[in-house]
Tab-separated table of C-alpha atoms in Angstrom:
chain	number	residue	atom	x	y	z
A	95	MET	CA	0.000	0.000	0.000
A	96	THR	CA	1.377	3.397	-0.977
A	97	PRO	CA	1.560	6.328	1.487
A	98	ASP	CA	-1.077	7.969	-0.673
A	99	ASP	CA	-3.412	4.982	-0.252
A	100	PHE	CA	-2.900	5.057	3.515
A	101	THR	CA	-3.747	8.766	3.655
A	102	PHE	CA	-6.855	8.151	1.537
A	103	VAL	CA	-8.174	5.353	3.781
A	104	ALA	CA	-7.303	7.254	6.978
A	105	ARG	CA	-9.218	10.305	5.727
A	106	LEU	CA	-12.195	8.134	4.743
A	107	LEU	CA	-12.332	6.584	8.223
A	108	LYS	CA	-12.096	9.974	9.937
A	109	GLU	CA	-14.888	11.434	7.803
A	110	ARG	CA	-17.232	8.472	8.165
A	111	SER	CA	-16.657	7.414	11.759
A	112	GLY	CA	-14.324	9.853	13.517
A	113	LEU	CA	-11.785	7.033	13.857
A	114	ILE	CA	-8.210	8.276	13.795
A	115	LEU	CA	-5.779	5.912	12.118
A	116	THR	CA	-2.190	6.910	12.778
A	117	LYS	CA	0.747	5.586	10.751
A	118	ASP	CA	1.916	3.352	13.627
A	119	LYS	CA	-1.426	1.511	13.316
A	120	SER	CA	-1.110	0.958	9.567
A	121	TYR	CA	-0.745	-2.801	10.194
A	122	LEU	CA	-4.424	-2.729	11.214
A	123	LEU	CA	-5.375	-1.959	7.640
A	124	GLU	CA	-4.029	-5.251	6.396
A	125	ASN	CA	-5.246	-7.250	9.405
A	126	ARG	CA	-8.785	-5.971	9.210
A	127	LEU	CA	-9.225	-5.437	5.479
A	128	MET	CA	-7.845	-8.720	4.126
A	129	PRO	CA	-11.016	-10.558	5.280
A	130	VAL	CA	-13.005	-7.984	3.235
A	131	VAL	CA	-10.750	-8.622	0.208
A	132	ARG	CA	-11.406	-12.358	0.507
A	133	ALA	CA	-15.158	-12.002	1.133
A	134	ARG	CA	-15.525	-9.744	-1.922
A	135	MET	CA	-13.306	-12.050	-3.983
A	136	LEU	CA	-10.954	-9.207	-4.908
A	137	LYS	CA	-7.356	-9.764	-6.008
A	138	ASN	CA	-5.671	-7.810	-3.245
A	139	LEU	CA	-5.748	-4.709	-1.037
A	140	ASP	CA	-4.829	-2.506	-4.000
A	141	GLU	CA	-7.977	-3.515	-5.842
A	142	LEU	CA	-10.041	-2.829	-2.702
A	143	ILE	CA	-8.620	0.680	-2.437
A	144	GLU	CA	-9.121	1.306	-6.142
A	145	ARG	CA	-12.819	0.448	-5.728
A	146	LEU	CA	-13.038	2.665	-2.626
A	147	ARG	CA	-11.572	5.524	-4.632
A	148	GLY	CA	-14.256	4.830	-7.229
A	149	GLY	CA	-16.868	5.630	-4.581
A	150	GLN	CA	-18.486	2.197	-4.149
A	151	ILE	CA	-20.790	3.064	-1.229
A	152	ASP	CA	-21.593	-0.403	0.142
A	153	LEU	CA	-17.900	-1.269	0.081
A	154	THR	CA	-17.061	1.945	1.941
A	155	GLU	CA	-19.535	1.009	4.682
A	156	THR	CA	-18.091	-2.502	4.903
A	157	VAL	CA	-14.540	-1.150	5.154
A	158	VAL	CA	-15.446	1.361	7.886
A	159	ASP	CA	-17.240	-1.386	9.809
A	160	ALA	CA	-14.263	-3.736	9.457
A	161	MET	CA	-11.841	-1.104	10.755
A	162	LEU	CA	-13.787	-0.360	13.942
A	163	SER	CA	-12.664	-1.961	17.176
A	164	LYS	CA	-15.387	-4.278	18.509
A	165	ASP	CA	-13.469	-4.950	21.708
A	166	THR	CA	-15.814	-4.964	24.699
A	167	GLY	CA	-16.831	-7.141	27.623
A	168	PHE	CA	-19.375	-7.669	30.371
A	169	PHE	CA	-18.883	-5.399	33.411
A	170	ARG	CA	-15.608	-4.202	31.918
A	171	ASP	CA	-13.336	-2.784	34.653
A	172	TRP	CA	-16.049	-3.743	37.204
A	173	ARG	CA	-15.685	-0.734	39.568
A	174	PRO	CA	-17.717	1.679	37.412
A	175	PHE	CA	-20.531	-0.869	37.471
A	176	GLN	CA	-20.204	-1.186	41.251
A	177	HIS	CA	-20.662	2.593	41.483
A	178	LEU	CA	-23.652	2.344	39.190
A	179	ARG	CA	-25.238	-0.288	41.423
A	180	ASP	CA	-24.350	1.243	44.791
A	181	VAL	CA	-24.744	4.969	44.123
A	182	VAL	CA	-26.355	5.920	40.828
A	183	LEU	CA	-29.234	3.438	40.720
A	184	PRO	CA	-30.411	4.077	44.327
A	185	ASN	CA	-30.288	7.849	43.662
A	186	LEU	CA	-32.063	7.401	40.360
A	187	HIS	CA	-34.757	5.304	42.043
A	188	ALA	CA	-35.383	8.036	44.621
A	189	ALA	CA	-35.290	10.854	42.076
A	190	ARG	CA	-37.652	9.228	39.579
A	191	LEU	CA	-40.208	7.708	41.979
A	192	GLY	CA	-42.846	10.074	40.591
A	193	LYS	CA	-42.606	9.115	36.946
A	194	ARG	CA	-41.213	5.571	37.357
A	195	HIS	CA	-39.478	5.760	34.005
A	196	ILE	CA	-35.761	5.583	33.276
A	197	ARG	CA	-33.762	5.616	30.069
A	198	VAL	CA	-30.131	4.613	29.714
A	199	LEU	CA	-27.909	4.813	26.652
A	200	CYS	CA	-24.816	2.900	25.650
A	201	ALA	CA	-23.105	4.965	22.941
A	202	GLY	CA	-20.738	2.626	21.121
A	203	ALA	CA	-22.569	-0.540	22.173
A	204	SER	CA	-20.550	-2.825	19.897
A	205	THR	CA	-21.650	-6.446	20.429
A	206	GLY	CA	-23.883	-5.549	23.370
A	207	GLN	CA	-22.033	-6.662	26.493
A	208	GLU	CA	-22.028	-3.229	28.176
A	209	VAL	CA	-25.669	-2.388	27.621
A	210	TYR	CA	-26.676	-5.854	28.835
A	211	SER	CA	-24.424	-5.335	31.895
A	212	LEU	CA	-26.246	-2.084	32.551
A	213	ALA	CA	-29.607	-3.843	32.231
A	214	MET	CA	-28.432	-6.594	34.603
A	215	GLN	CA	-27.454	-3.996	37.233
A	216	ILE	CA	-30.913	-2.414	36.939
A	217	THR	CA	-32.695	-5.747	37.425
A	218	GLU	CA	-30.471	-6.581	40.392
A	219	ALA	CA	-30.621	-3.183	42.116
A	220	ALA	CA	-31.556	-3.272	45.794
A	221	GLU	CA	-34.370	-0.793	45.076
A	222	SER	CA	-36.629	-2.655	42.728
A	223	PHE	CA	-37.364	-1.145	39.354
A	224	SER	CA	-40.051	-3.777	38.871
A	225	GLY	CA	-43.153	-2.133	37.417
A	226	TRP	CA	-41.074	0.786	36.096
A	227	GLN	CA	-40.674	1.569	32.458
A	228	VAL	CA	-36.992	0.852	31.831
A	229	GLN	CA	-35.453	1.462	28.422
A	230	ALA	CA	-31.849	0.577	27.684
A	231	LEU	CA	-30.675	1.619	24.234
A	232	GLY	CA	-27.447	0.584	22.572
A	233	VAL	CA	-26.246	2.480	19.510
A	234	ASP	CA	-23.272	1.816	17.292
A	235	ILE	CA	-22.118	2.651	13.787
A	236	SER	CA	-21.217	-1.004	13.153
A	237	ARG	CA	-24.186	-2.950	11.795
A	238	GLU	CA	-22.178	-6.151	12.041
A	239	ALA	CA	-21.627	-5.617	15.777
A	240	LEU	CA	-25.276	-4.689	16.346
A	241	THR	CA	-26.456	-7.852	14.606
A	242	ALA	CA	-24.455	-9.864	17.155
A	243	ALA	CA	-25.735	-7.644	19.983
A	244	GLU	CA	-29.351	-8.225	18.957
A	245	GLN	CA	-28.823	-11.982	18.912
A	246	GLY	CA	-27.430	-11.850	22.455
A	247	VAL	CA	-25.498	-15.098	22.064
A	248	TYR	CA	-21.977	-15.305	23.505
A	249	ASN	CA	-19.341	-17.991	23.669
A	250	GLN	CA	-17.797	-19.375	26.849
A	251	PHE	CA	-14.822	-16.990	26.768
A	252	GLU	CA	-17.043	-13.956	26.261
A	253	VAL	CA	-19.361	-14.762	29.166
A	254	GLN	CA	-16.412	-15.326	31.466
A	255	HIS	CA	-14.776	-11.982	30.724
A	256	GLY	CA	-16.179	-10.000	33.616
A	257	LEU	CA	-19.532	-11.646	34.169
A	258	PRO	CA	-20.130	-12.887	37.740
A	259	ILE	CA	-21.174	-16.534	37.661
A	260	ARG	CA	-24.458	-15.833	39.479
A	261	ALA	CA	-25.355	-13.263	36.805
A	262	LEU	CA	-24.609	-15.863	34.132
A	263	LEU	CA	-27.001	-18.341	35.721
A	264	ARG	CA	-29.687	-15.713	36.293
A	265	HIS	CA	-29.672	-13.962	32.928
A	266	PHE	CA	-28.558	-16.549	30.348
A	267	ASN	CA	-29.691	-19.887	28.996
A	268	LYS	CA	-27.094	-22.394	27.861
A	269	GLU	CA	-27.414	-23.529	24.243
A	270	GLN	CA	-24.831	-26.208	23.400
A	271	ASP	CA	-21.488	-24.361	23.666
A	272	SER	CA	-23.002	-20.873	23.802
A	273	TRP	CA	-25.004	-18.782	26.252
A	274	ARG	CA	-28.066	-16.764	25.181
A	275	ILE	CA	-29.383	-13.710	27.037
A	276	ASN	CA	-32.768	-14.595	28.489
A	277	GLU	CA	-35.939	-13.085	27.141
A	278	GLY	CA	-36.646	-10.830	30.135
A	279	LEU	CA	-33.333	-8.997	29.845
A	280	ARG	CA	-33.458	-9.000	26.055
A	281	ARG	CA	-36.813	-7.174	26.133
A	282	MET	CA	-35.313	-4.346	28.237
A	283	VAL	CA	-32.679	-3.603	25.630
A	284	SER	CA	-32.984	-2.255	22.095
A	285	PHE	CA	-30.349	-1.422	19.511
A	286	ARG	CA	-30.165	1.165	16.750
A	287	PRO	CA	-27.475	1.831	14.167
A	288	TRP	CA	-26.272	5.360	14.813
A	289	ASN	CA	-23.165	7.377	14.054
A	290	LEU	CA	-21.995	9.483	17.000
A	291	LEU	CA	-20.841	12.114	14.512
A	292	ASP	CA	-24.498	12.675	13.536
A	293	ASP	CA	-27.145	14.570	15.459
A	294	LEU	CA	-27.983	12.559	18.591
A	295	TYR	CA	-31.037	14.533	19.653
A	296	PRO	CA	-33.546	12.180	17.917
A	297	LEU	CA	-32.475	9.480	20.405
A	298	GLY	CA	-34.294	11.347	23.197
A	299	ARG	CA	-33.028	12.130	26.696
A	300	PHE	CA	-31.338	9.840	29.176
A	301	ASP	CA	-30.596	9.437	32.882
A	302	ILE	CA	-27.343	7.542	32.332
A	303	VAL	CA	-25.028	7.457	29.328
A	304	LEU	CA	-22.192	4.970	28.893
A	305	CYS	CA	-19.669	5.968	26.254
A	306	ARG	CA	-16.765	3.791	27.308
A	307	ASN	CA	-13.611	3.197	25.306
A	308	VAL	CA	-14.998	5.111	22.344
A	309	LEU	CA	-13.522	8.601	22.765
A	310	ALA	CA	-9.999	7.174	22.692
A	311	TYR	CA	-10.383	6.572	18.948
A	312	PHE	CA	-11.255	10.219	18.202
A	313	ASP	CA	-9.178	13.382	17.888
A	314	GLN	CA	-9.697	16.248	20.371
A	315	GLN	CA	-12.131	18.128	18.157
A	316	THR	CA	-14.345	15.071	17.629
A	317	LYS	CA	-14.163	14.169	21.343
A	318	LEU	CA	-15.370	17.660	22.239
A	319	ALA	CA	-18.194	17.569	19.686
A	320	VAL	CA	-19.408	14.134	20.879
A	321	LEU	CA	-19.176	15.102	24.565
A	322	GLN	CA	-21.199	18.262	23.974
A	323	LYS	CA	-23.874	16.253	22.214
A	324	LEU	CA	-23.936	13.681	25.035
A	325	SER	CA	-24.237	16.415	27.675
A	326	ARG	CA	-27.372	17.681	25.924
A	327	LEU	CA	-28.874	14.182	25.906
A	328	LEU	CA	-28.507	13.790	29.655
A	329	PHE	CA	-30.998	15.148	32.149
A	330	GLU	CA	-29.452	17.805	34.373
A	331	ASP	CA	-28.743	15.314	37.179
A	332	GLY	CA	-27.573	12.668	34.681
A	333	VAL	CA	-24.358	10.669	34.742
A	334	LEU	CA	-21.773	9.920	32.067
A	335	TYR	CA	-19.429	6.938	32.193
A	336	VAL	CA	-16.382	6.974	29.924
A	337	GLY	CA	-13.560	4.404	29.892
A	338	ILE	CA	-11.223	4.303	32.883
A	339	ASN	CA	-8.321	5.285	30.640
A	340	GLU	CA	-10.238	8.150	29.047
A	341	THR	CA	-10.781	11.611	30.436
A	342	VAL	CA	-13.260	14.387	29.928
A	343	THR	CA	-11.313	16.920	31.986
A	344	GLY	CA	-9.489	19.328	29.718
A	345	VAL	CA	-11.579	18.247	26.731
A	346	SER	CA	-15.073	19.476	27.561
A	347	SER	CA	-16.384	21.832	30.235
A	348	SER	CA	-19.845	20.269	29.992
A	349	PHE	CA	-19.060	17.722	32.702
A	350	THR	CA	-17.811	17.715	36.284
A	351	PRO	CA	-15.620	14.842	37.472
A	352	VAL	CA	-17.200	12.596	40.099
A	353	ILE	CA	-14.740	9.689	40.219
A	354	PRO	CA	-12.553	10.420	37.183
A	355	GLU	CA	-10.278	7.427	37.802
A	356	HIS	CA	-13.344	5.265	37.135
A	357	GLY	CA	-14.463	7.453	34.236
A	358	ILE	CA	-17.519	8.856	36.055
A	359	TYR	CA	-18.731	12.389	35.319
A	360	ALA	CA	-21.821	14.462	36.112
A	361	VAL	CA	-23.375	17.063	33.850
A	362	HIS	CA	-21.953	20.481	34.718
A	363	ARG	CA	-24.826	22.545	36.034
A	364	ASP	CA	-24.079	26.249	35.981
A	365	GLY	CA	-26.620	28.159	38.013
A	366	HIS	CA	-28.220	25.046	39.495
A	367	PRO	CA	-26.510	24.777	42.884
A	368	ASP	CA	-29.412	22.862	44.435
A	369	SER	CA	-29.659	20.082	41.917
A	370	ARG	CA	-27.603	17.054	42.818
A	371	SER	CA	-26.076	14.635	40.408
A	372	LEU	CA	-27.282	11.054	40.553
A	373	ALA	CA	-23.616	10.099	40.683
A	374	ILE	CA	-23.043	11.617	44.110
A	375	ALA	CA	-23.869	9.532	47.172
A	376	SER	CA	-26.767	10.975	49.162
B	53	MET	CA	1.532	-10.698	49.767
B	54	LYS	CA	-1.790	-12.543	49.451
B	55	ARG	CA	-1.638	-16.270	48.841
B	56	CYS	CA	-3.537	-18.492	46.436
B	57	LEU	CA	-3.728	-22.267	46.713
B	58	ILE	CA	-4.173	-23.959	43.331
B	59	ILE	CA	-5.730	-27.405	43.585
B	60	ASP	CA	-5.786	-29.472	40.405
B	61	ASP	CA	-4.617	-32.965	39.504
B	62	SER	CA	-3.214	-31.691	36.185
B	63	ARG	CA	0.324	-30.407	36.543
B	64	VAL	CA	-0.058	-28.413	33.325
B	65	ILE	CA	-3.189	-26.615	34.562
B	66	ARG	CA	-1.488	-25.869	37.899
B	67	ARG	CA	1.496	-24.368	36.058
B	68	VAL	CA	-0.633	-22.230	33.740
B	69	ALA	CA	-2.855	-21.013	36.593
B	70	ALA	CA	0.204	-20.314	38.761
B	71	MET	CA	1.797	-18.116	36.087
B	72	ILE	CA	-1.389	-16.131	35.598
B	73	ILE	CA	-2.094	-15.709	39.310
B	74	GLN	CA	1.498	-14.747	40.131
B	75	ASP	CA	1.165	-12.002	37.522
B	76	LEU	CA	-1.828	-10.733	39.494
B	77	GLY	CA	0.497	-10.236	42.478
B	78	PHE	CA	-0.240	-13.392	44.468
B	79	ALA	CA	2.099	-15.941	45.976
B	80	VAL	CA	0.951	-19.393	44.883
B	81	GLU	CA	1.047	-22.859	46.383
B	82	GLU	CA	-0.034	-25.999	44.552
B	83	ALA	CA	-1.806	-29.185	45.612
B	84	GLU	CA	-2.690	-32.160	43.401
B	85	ASN	CA	-5.851	-33.184	45.256
B	86	GLY	CA	-8.241	-32.100	48.009
B	87	LYS	CA	-6.468	-34.100	50.726
B	88	LYS	CA	-3.100	-32.436	50.063
B	89	ALA	CA	-4.870	-29.070	49.887
B	90	LEU	CA	-6.436	-29.630	53.319
B	91	ASP	CA	-2.992	-30.477	54.704
B	92	ALA	CA	-1.669	-27.211	53.251
B	93	CYS	CA	-4.587	-25.275	54.788
B	94	CYS	CA	-3.800	-26.783	58.228
B	95	VAL	CA	-0.301	-25.320	57.986
B	96	ARG	CA	-1.404	-21.958	56.632
B	97	MET	CA	-4.798	-20.784	55.420
B	98	PRO	CA	-4.651	-19.184	51.926
B	99	ASP	CA	-6.546	-16.034	50.970
B	100	VAL	CA	-7.893	-17.662	47.783
B	101	ALA	CA	-8.325	-21.257	46.633
B	102	LEU	CA	-8.710	-22.219	42.972
B	103	ILE	CA	-10.343	-25.642	43.056
B	104	ASP	CA	-10.763	-28.302	40.390
B	105	LEU	CA	-13.785	-30.560	40.944
B	106	ASP	CA	-12.830	-33.952	39.580
B	107	MET	CA	-9.652	-35.156	41.329
B	108	PRO	CA	-8.455	-38.499	42.736
B	109	VAL	CA	-8.130	-39.112	46.507
B	110	MET	CA	-10.388	-36.164	47.429
B	111	ASP	CA	-12.578	-34.211	44.986
B	112	GLY	CA	-13.102	-30.465	44.976
B	113	MET	CA	-16.541	-30.345	46.622
B	114	THR	CA	-15.427	-32.618	49.470
B	115	PHE	CA	-12.421	-30.332	49.987
B	116	LEU	CA	-14.640	-27.225	49.914
B	117	ARG	CA	-17.031	-28.605	52.553
B	118	ALA	CA	-14.107	-29.608	54.802
B	119	LEU	CA	-12.427	-26.217	54.297
B	120	ARG	CA	-15.568	-24.356	55.371
B	121	GLN	CA	-15.589	-26.352	58.660
B	122	MET	CA	-11.992	-25.424	59.515
B	123	PRO	CA	-11.201	-22.412	61.731
B	124	GLY	CA	-10.682	-19.513	59.323
B	125	GLY	CA	-11.833	-21.626	56.379
B	126	ASP	CA	-14.987	-19.560	55.962
B	127	LYS	CA	-12.882	-16.525	55.048
B	128	VAL	CA	-11.076	-18.152	52.120
B	129	VAL	CA	-12.338	-16.905	48.754
B	130	THR	CA	-13.048	-20.016	46.700
B	131	ILE	CA	-13.184	-20.307	42.925
B	132	ILE	CA	-14.193	-23.592	41.325
B	133	CYS	CA	-12.192	-24.151	38.131
B	134	THR	CA	-13.445	-27.037	36.025
B	135	ALA	CA	-14.337	-28.143	32.499
B	136	ASP	CA	-17.907	-28.765	33.662
B	137	SER	CA	-20.090	-25.960	32.275
B	138	GLY	CA	-23.605	-27.247	32.932
B	139	PRO	CA	-25.856	-24.835	34.846
B	140	PRO	CA	-26.946	-27.545	37.377
B	141	GLN	CA	-23.289	-28.296	38.174
B	142	ILE	CA	-22.506	-24.582	38.561
B	143	GLN	CA	-25.508	-24.107	40.860
B	144	GLN	CA	-24.454	-27.118	42.920
B	145	ALA	CA	-20.967	-25.633	43.394
B	146	LEU	CA	-22.407	-22.279	44.477
B	147	ASP	CA	-24.845	-23.982	46.862
B	148	GLY	CA	-21.867	-25.901	48.263
B	149	GLY	CA	-20.158	-22.655	49.266
B	150	ALA	CA	-18.090	-21.614	46.220
B	151	ASP	CA	-17.756	-17.869	45.657
B	152	GLU	CA	-17.037	-17.953	41.911
B	153	TYR	CA	-16.742	-20.404	39.054
B	154	VAL	CA	-14.353	-20.581	36.104
B	155	MET	CA	-15.022	-22.885	33.156
B	156	LYS	CA	-11.952	-24.407	31.527
B	157	PRO	CA	-10.286	-23.498	29.290
B	158	PHE	CA	-9.494	-20.108	30.827
B	159	ASP	CA	-7.066	-17.318	30.000
B	160	SER	CA	-5.392	-14.520	31.931
B	161	GLU	CA	-8.185	-12.045	31.123
B	162	ILE	CA	-10.819	-14.348	32.581
B	163	MET	CA	-8.798	-14.925	35.724
B	164	HIS	CA	-8.084	-11.200	36.082
B	165	SER	CA	-11.760	-10.320	35.745
B	166	LYS	CA	-12.803	-12.947	38.304
B	167	PHE	CA	-10.225	-11.689	40.837
B	168	LEU	CA	-11.423	-8.131	40.216
B	169	LEU	CA	-15.073	-9.123	40.767
B	170	LEU	CA	-14.132	-10.797	44.031
B	171	GLU	CA	-12.365	-7.592	45.120
B	172	LEU	CA	-9.052	-9.411	45.418
B	173	LEU	CA	-7.240	-6.773	43.321
């Protein structure tokens, strides 16, 4: 692949998904695009790029999808989910007793493990959300990942990466060598293909947003734009979770750190000194 | 340094588990069956025990029940580690006093996440 080809593909990825591909990651192009070359029965990577340059739209979408990281896991890093269970959900229960309706969003849901983890924490919260209207939405640009998320079927390695064994027994049914999310949890969760670079307002408003290990793939300008959009989606006492190795501080002034080492932020509320974030222990 | 007792009749599994668990910052001790593990616990109680189920001389569930009767044995964090992945078998292990359950084959990420869940890290 010529330097020109690399620059072309990198620019395409940035425009379509926000993904930044630096030269030190150029090996990813071959690793992730060779399966596309084979599936499309093309001669080699050069032919793939030639067709991309020709503006073949379905191929462009396939290439962007192939280049995205799908890496995720149940209860990834665990401690943010502990905070969700012990602090945010009890506060949310108290704050929403009147309307008995909560909405949570997983932005960058990939193959679904995080949004299902969120749903599991809601069903297992000490304060019962039974009888409440609970909506958990997972969005992602990758249709391939969302297809897997909607199926809710995971192999033995996937269910062991972070999932407590009692949660596995409670929320999954074993099917030969795989484990399928049970119907009750599946009904709580919906998925929609969505690009975080697009307007997010049609998704509605949320009490909790997870956008974990997504921002790391963006440049500063894109991070800021996405964070500003997410801050407008959250209710004024809402909570944002980003990855534990990601930070909002110094990128966007729309959020206040709560436990930044666990990636937990509250919406910054200028002029609302009395309103408390759901992320702060009562 | 916290200590983990690895109980498995396969020397290979004990070696692999030991490497992974040492990397998590634990000192490890190995036993090839439940009887030898109980002897080790009499000398010094571990913080964590990784327990295979199907072993000669004394199986994992017999060891677990005996451990829980020993002074200080109720405080040991126990993880069953076995190829058996049937939900009834998992439930039986949990009812028998196990804290967590790992299905073989496992890797370092699985072990790390289980130790994190159990607040051992």
